[in-house]
Tab-separated table of C-alpha atoms and ligand atoms in Angstrom:
chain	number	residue	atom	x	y	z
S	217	UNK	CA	-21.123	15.099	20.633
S	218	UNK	CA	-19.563	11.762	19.017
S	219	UNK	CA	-17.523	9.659	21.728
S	220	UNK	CA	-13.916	9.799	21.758
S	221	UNK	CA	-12.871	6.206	20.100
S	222	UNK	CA	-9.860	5.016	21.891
S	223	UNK	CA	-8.548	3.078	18.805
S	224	UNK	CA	-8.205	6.340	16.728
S	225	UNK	CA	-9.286	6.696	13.116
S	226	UNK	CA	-7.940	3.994	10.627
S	227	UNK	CA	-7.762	6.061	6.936
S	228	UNK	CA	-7.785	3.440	3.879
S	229	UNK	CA	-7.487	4.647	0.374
S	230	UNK	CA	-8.826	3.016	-2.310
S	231	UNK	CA	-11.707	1.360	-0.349
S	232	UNK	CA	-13.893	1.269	-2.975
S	233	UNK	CA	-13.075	-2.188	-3.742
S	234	UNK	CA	-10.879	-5.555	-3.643
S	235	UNK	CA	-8.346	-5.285	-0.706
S	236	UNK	CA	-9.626	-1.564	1.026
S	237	UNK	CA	-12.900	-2.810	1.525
S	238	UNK	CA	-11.988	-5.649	3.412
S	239	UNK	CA	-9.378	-3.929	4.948
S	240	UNK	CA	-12.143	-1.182	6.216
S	241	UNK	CA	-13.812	-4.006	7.372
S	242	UNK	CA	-11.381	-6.115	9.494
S	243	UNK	CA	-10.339	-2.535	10.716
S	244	UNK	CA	-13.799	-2.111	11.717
S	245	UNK	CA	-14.038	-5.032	13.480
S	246	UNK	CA	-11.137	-4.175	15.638
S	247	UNK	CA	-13.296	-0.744	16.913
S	248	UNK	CA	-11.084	1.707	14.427
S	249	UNK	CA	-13.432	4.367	13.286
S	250	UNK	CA	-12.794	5.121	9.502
S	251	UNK	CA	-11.877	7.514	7.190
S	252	UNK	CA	-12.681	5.607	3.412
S	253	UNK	CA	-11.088	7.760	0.393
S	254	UNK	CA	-11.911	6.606	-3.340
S	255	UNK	CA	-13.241	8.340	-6.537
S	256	UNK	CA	-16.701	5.602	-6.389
S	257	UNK	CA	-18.540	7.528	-4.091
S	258	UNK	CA	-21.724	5.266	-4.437
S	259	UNK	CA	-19.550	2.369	-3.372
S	260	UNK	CA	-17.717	4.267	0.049
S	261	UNK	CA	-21.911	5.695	1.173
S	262	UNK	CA	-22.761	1.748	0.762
S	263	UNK	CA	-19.720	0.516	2.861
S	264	UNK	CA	-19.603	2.989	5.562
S	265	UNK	CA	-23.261	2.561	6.044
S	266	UNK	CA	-22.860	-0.999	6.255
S	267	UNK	CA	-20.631	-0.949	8.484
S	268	UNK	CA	-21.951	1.543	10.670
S	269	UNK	CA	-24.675	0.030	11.292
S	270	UNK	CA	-23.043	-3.326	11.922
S	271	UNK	CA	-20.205	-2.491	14.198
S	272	UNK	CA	-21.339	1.063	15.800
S	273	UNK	CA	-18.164	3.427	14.913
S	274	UNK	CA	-17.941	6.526	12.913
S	275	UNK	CA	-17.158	6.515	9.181
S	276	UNK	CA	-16.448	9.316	7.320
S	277	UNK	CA	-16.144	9.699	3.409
S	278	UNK	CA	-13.455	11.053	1.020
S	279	UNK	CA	-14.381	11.068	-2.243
S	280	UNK	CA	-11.218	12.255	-4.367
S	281	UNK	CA	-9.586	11.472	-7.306
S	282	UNK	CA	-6.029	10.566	-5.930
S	283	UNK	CA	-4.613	11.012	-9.336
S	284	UNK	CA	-5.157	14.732	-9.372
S	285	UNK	CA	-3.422	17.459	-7.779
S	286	UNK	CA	-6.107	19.512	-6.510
S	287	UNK	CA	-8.027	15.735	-4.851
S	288	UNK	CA	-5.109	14.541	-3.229
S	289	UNK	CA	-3.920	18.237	-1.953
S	290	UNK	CA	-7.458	18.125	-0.203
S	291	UNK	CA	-7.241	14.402	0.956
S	292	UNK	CA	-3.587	15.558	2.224
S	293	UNK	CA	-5.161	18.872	3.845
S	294	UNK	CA	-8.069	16.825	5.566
S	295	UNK	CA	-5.330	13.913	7.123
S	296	UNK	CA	-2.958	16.935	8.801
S	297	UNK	CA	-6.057	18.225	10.522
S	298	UNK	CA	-7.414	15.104	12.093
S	299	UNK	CA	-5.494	14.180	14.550
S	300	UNK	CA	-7.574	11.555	15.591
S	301	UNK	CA	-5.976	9.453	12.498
S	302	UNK	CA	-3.968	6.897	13.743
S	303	UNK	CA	-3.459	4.391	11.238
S	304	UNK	CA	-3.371	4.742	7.331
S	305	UNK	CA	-3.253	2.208	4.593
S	306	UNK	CA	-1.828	3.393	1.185
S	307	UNK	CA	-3.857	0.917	-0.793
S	308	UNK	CA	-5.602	2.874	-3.522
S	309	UNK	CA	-3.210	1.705	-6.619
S	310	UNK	CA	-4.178	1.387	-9.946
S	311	UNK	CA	-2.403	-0.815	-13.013
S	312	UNK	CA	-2.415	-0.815	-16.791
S	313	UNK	CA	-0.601	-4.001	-18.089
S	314	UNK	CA	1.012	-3.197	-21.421
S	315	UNK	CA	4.050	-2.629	-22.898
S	316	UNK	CA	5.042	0.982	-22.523
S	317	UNK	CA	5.058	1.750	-25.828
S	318	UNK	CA	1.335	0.678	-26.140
S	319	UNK	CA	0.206	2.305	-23.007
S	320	UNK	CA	-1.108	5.880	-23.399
S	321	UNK	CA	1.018	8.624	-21.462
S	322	UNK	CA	-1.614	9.436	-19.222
S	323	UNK	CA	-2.117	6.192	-18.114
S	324	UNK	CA	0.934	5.779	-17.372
S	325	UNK	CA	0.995	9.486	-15.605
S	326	UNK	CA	-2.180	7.640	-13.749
S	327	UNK	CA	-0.007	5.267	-12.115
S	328	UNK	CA	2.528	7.363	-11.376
S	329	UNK	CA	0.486	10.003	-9.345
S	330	UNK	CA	-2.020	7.203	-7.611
S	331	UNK	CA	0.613	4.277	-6.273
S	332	UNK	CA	3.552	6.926	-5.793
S	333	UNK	CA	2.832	10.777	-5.999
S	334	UNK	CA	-0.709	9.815	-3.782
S	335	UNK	CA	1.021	7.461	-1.325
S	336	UNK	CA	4.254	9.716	-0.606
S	337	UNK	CA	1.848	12.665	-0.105
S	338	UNK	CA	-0.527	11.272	2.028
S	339	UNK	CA	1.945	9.283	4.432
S	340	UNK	CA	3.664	12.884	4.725
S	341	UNK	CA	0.470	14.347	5.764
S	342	UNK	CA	0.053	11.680	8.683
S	343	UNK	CA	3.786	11.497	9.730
S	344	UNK	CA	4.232	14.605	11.848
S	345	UNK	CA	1.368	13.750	13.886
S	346	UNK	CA	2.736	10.495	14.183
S	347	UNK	CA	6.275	11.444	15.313
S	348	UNK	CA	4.239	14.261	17.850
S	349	UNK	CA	2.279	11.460	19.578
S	350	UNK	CA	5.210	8.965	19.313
S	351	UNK	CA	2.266	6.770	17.732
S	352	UNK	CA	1.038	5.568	14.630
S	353	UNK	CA	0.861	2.751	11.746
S	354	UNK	CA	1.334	3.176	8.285
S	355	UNK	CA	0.973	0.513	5.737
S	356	UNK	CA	1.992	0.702	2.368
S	357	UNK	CA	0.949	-1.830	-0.190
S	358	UNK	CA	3.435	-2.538	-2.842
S	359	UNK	CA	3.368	-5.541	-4.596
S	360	UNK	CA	6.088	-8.735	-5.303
S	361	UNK	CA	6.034	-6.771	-9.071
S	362	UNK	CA	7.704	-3.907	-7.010
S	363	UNK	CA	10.922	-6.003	-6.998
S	364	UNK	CA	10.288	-7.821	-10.388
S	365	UNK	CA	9.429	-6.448	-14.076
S	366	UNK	CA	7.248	-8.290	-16.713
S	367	UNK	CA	7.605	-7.112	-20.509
S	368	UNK	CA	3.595	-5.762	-19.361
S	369	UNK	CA	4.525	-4.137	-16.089
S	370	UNK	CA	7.554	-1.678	-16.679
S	371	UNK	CA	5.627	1.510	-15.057
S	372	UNK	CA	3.299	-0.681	-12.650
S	373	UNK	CA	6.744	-2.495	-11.100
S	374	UNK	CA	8.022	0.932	-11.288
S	375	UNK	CA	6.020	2.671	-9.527
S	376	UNK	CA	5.902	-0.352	-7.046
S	377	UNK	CA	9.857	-0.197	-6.206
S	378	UNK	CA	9.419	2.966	-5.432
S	379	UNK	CA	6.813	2.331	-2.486
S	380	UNK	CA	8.954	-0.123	-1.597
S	381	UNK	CA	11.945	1.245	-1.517
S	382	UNK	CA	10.267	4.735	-0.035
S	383	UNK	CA	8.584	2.970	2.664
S	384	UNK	CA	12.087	1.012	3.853
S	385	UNK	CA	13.692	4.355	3.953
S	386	UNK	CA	10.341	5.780	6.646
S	387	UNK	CA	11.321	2.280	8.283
S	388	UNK	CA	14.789	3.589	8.682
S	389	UNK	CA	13.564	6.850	9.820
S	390	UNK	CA	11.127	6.052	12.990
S	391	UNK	CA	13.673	3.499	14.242
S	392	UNK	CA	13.785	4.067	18.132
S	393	UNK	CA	10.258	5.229	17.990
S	394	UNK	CA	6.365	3.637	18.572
S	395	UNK	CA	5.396	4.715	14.982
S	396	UNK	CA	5.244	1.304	13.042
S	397	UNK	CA	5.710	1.127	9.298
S	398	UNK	CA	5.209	-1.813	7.474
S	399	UNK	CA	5.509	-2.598	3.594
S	400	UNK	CA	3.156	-5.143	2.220
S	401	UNK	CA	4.211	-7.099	-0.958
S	402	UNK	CA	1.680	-8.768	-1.894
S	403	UNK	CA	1.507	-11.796	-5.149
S	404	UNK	CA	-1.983	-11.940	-7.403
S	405	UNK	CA	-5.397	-11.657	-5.363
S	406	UNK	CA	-8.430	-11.488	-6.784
S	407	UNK	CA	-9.724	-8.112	-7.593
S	408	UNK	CA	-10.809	-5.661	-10.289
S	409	UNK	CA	-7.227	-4.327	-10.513
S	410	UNK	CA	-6.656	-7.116	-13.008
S	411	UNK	CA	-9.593	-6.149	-15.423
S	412	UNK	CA	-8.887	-2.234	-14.750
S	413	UNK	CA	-5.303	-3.372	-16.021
S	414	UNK	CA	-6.440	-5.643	-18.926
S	415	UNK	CA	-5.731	-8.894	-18.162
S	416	UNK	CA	-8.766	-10.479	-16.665
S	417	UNK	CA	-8.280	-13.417	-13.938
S	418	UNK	CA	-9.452	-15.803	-16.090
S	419	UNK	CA	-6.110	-15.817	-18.287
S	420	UNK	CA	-4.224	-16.177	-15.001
S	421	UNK	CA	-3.377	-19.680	-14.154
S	422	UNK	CA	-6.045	-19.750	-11.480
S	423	UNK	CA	-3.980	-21.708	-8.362
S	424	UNK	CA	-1.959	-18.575	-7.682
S	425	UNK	CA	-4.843	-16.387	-7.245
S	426	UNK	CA	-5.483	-15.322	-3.678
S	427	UNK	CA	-8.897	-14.663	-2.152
S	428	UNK	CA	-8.770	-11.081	-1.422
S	429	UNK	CA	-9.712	-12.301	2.388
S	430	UNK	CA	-6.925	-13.987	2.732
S	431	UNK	CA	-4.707	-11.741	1.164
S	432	UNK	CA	-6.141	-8.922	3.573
S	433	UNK	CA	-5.899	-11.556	6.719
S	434	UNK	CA	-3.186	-11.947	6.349
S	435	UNK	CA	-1.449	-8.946	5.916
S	436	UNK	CA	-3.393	-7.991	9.803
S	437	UNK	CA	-1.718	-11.121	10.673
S	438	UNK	CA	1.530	-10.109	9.759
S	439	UNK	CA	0.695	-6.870	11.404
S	440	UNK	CA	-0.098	-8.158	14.710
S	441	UNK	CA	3.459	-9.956	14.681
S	442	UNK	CA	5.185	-6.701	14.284
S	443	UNK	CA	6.708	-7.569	10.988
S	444	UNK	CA	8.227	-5.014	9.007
S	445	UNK	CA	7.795	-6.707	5.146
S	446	UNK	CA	4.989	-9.150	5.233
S	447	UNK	CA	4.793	-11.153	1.810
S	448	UNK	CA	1.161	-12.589	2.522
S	449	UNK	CA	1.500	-15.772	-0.270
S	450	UNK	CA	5.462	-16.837	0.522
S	451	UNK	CA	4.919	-19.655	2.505
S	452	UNK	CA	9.247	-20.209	2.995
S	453	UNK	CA	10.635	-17.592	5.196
S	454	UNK	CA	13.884	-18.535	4.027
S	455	UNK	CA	13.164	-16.801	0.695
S	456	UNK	CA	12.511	-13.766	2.224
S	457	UNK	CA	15.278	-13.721	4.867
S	458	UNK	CA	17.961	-14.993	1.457
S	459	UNK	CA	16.665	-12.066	-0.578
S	460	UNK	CA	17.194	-9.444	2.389
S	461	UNK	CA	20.398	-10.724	3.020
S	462	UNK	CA	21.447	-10.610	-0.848
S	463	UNK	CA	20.207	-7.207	-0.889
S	464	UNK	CA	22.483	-6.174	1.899
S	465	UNK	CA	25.691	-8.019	0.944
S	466	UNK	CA	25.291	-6.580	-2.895
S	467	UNK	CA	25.133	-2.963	-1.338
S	468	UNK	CA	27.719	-3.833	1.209
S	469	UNK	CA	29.934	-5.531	-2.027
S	470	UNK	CA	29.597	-2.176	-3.908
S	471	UNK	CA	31.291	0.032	-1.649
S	472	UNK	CA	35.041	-0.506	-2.889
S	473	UNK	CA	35.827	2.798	-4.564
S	474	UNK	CA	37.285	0.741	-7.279
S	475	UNK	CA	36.405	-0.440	-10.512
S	476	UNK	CA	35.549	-4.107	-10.457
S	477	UNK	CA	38.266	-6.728	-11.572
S	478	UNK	CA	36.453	-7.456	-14.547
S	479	UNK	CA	36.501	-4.195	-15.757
S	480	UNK	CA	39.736	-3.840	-15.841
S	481	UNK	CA	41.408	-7.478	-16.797
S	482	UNK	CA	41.799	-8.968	-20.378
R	707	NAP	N1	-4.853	-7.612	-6.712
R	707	NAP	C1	-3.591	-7.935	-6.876
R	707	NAP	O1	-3.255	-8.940	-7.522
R	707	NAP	C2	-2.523	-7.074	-6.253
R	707	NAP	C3	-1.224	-7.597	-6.134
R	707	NAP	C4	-0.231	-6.799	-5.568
R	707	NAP	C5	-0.534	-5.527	-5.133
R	707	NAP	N2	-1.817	-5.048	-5.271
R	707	NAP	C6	-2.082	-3.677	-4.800
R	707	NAP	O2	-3.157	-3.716	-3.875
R	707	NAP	C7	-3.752	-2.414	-3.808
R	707	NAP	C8	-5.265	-2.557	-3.830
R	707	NAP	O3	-5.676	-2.956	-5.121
R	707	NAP	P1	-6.769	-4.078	-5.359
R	707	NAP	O4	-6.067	-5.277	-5.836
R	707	NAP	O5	-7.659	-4.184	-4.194
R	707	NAP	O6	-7.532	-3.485	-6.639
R	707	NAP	P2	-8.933	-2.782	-6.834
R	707	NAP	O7	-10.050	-3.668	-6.393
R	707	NAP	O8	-8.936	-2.324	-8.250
R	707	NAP	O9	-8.884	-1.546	-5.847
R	707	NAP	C9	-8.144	-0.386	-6.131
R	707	NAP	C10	-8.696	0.728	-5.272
R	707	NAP	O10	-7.921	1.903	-5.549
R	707	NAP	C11	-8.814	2.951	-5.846
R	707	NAP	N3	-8.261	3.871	-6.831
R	707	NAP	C12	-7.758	3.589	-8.057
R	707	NAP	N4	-7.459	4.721	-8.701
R	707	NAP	C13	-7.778	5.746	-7.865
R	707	NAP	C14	-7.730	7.143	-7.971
R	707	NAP	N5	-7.306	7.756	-9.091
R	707	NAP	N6	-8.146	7.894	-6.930
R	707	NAP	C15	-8.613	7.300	-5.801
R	707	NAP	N7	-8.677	5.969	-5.640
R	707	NAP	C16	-8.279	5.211	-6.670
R	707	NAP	C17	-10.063	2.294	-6.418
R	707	NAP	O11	-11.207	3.113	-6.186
R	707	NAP	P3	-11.993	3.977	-7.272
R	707	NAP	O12	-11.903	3.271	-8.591
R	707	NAP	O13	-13.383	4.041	-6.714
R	707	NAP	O14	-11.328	5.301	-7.267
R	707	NAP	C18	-10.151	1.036	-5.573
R	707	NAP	O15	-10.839	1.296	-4.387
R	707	NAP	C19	-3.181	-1.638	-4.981
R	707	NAP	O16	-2.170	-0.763	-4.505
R	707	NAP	C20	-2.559	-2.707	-5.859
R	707	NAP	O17	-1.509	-2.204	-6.654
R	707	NAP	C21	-2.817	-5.797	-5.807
């Protein structure tokens, strides 16, 4: 029989590559045991045998198409019965940078059901565990194009507002309880998500690439301080703190029940 593991079972999508894998193994590291989901199933046998044999926990793999119905229902199925899970990264995300008009429609359905449909899902599969034990972490990565859009990014950015406005709303939700949710936005790192999206890293101006590493380090960082938004590049906090605090005076601004002055003024 395998030993009970008293950290639980950390679940990271999209650890096929760039940020999961070194997510899977950081969270290794720290004793998780893991549940890797991807569609590369040649690339999850590699890593979880890897580190299984280097850190001694249990690693099971998903492989699933997160972009399908019928995948993620299973992926879904598999995280309400485990209720060992107690952590989950929603990092599987996928990007095709283009303006909308040149980007094929399922492409663009791609993105849609992989960084939102995929991430909603799953986090609803692992909440109600969560709010039974009083325990759990979910992190959602989003991305700073989640609050900005490029002429090439319309969908992508689209698709990451919603995870981060989604994931702000779950914040809402568990106040008062143990579950922690935190939203990760994070700037360009160097992965394949840039050639899967068509504009390799070379064309980027190469001093605001982060090393995936980092970018992951950080984020466990940010974790370990309890913080609810971690931006892992923004080096002012006063950036952050000024754009929360806009955010919050423009929503508290809007609730007049009145037309604006300029509306209705020569
Ligand atoms: N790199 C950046 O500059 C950057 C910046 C901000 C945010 N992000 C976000 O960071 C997250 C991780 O991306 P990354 O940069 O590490 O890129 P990456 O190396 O391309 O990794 C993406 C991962 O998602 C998985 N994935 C993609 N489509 C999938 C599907 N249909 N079903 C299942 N898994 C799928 C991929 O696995 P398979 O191909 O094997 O399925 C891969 O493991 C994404 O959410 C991305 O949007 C990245």
């Amino acid at each position: 029989m395998t030993q009970k593991n008293k950290m639980g079972t950390a679940v990271v999508t999209g650890a096929s590559s760039g940020l999961g894998e070194v997510f899977a193994d950081r969270l290794a590291q720290r004793g998780y045991d893991l549940k890797l989901v991807a569609r590369r199933k040649d690339r999850l046998d590699a890593l979880a045998g890897k580190l299984k044999s280097q850190y001694g926990i249990n690693v099971t793999v998903l492989a699933a198409d997160l972009g399908s119905d019928t995948d993620l229902e299973k992926v879904a199925e598999d995280l309400r019965n485990d209720k060992s899970i107690t952590l989950l990264i929603n990092n599987a995300g996928t990007s095709t940078l283009t303006s909308v008009t040149k980007t094929s429609v399922i492409k663009q359905k791609e993105m849609v059901n992989v960084n939102v449909t995929a991430l909603m899902l799953l986090s609803n599969a692992v909440l109600p565990q969560f709010l039974e034990k009083n325990e759990g972490t979910l992190i959602n990565i989003a991305s700073v194009l989640g609050f900005y859009s490029l002429p090439i990014s319309a969908v992508y950015s689209g698709t990451k507002g919603f995870v981060i406005q989604y994931t702000k709303g779950l914040q809402e939700e568990v106040k008062g309880t143990n579950i922690h949710v935190q939203l990760v936005n994070p700037a360009t790192t160097a992965t394949e998500i840039w050639e899967v999206g068509g504009v390799p890293l070379s064309a980027l101006e190469q001093s605001t690439i982060m090393k995936t590493e980092d970018c992951v380090d950080a984020i466990l960082a940010g974790l370990d301080k309890g913080e609810s938004v971690t931006y892992p590049s923004v080096n002012d906090q006063n950036l952050i703190d000024a754009y929360e605090d806009a955010r919050i005076k423009l929503l508290q601004g809007s609730q007049t029940g009145q037309p604006a002055d300029r509306y209705t003024q020569n």
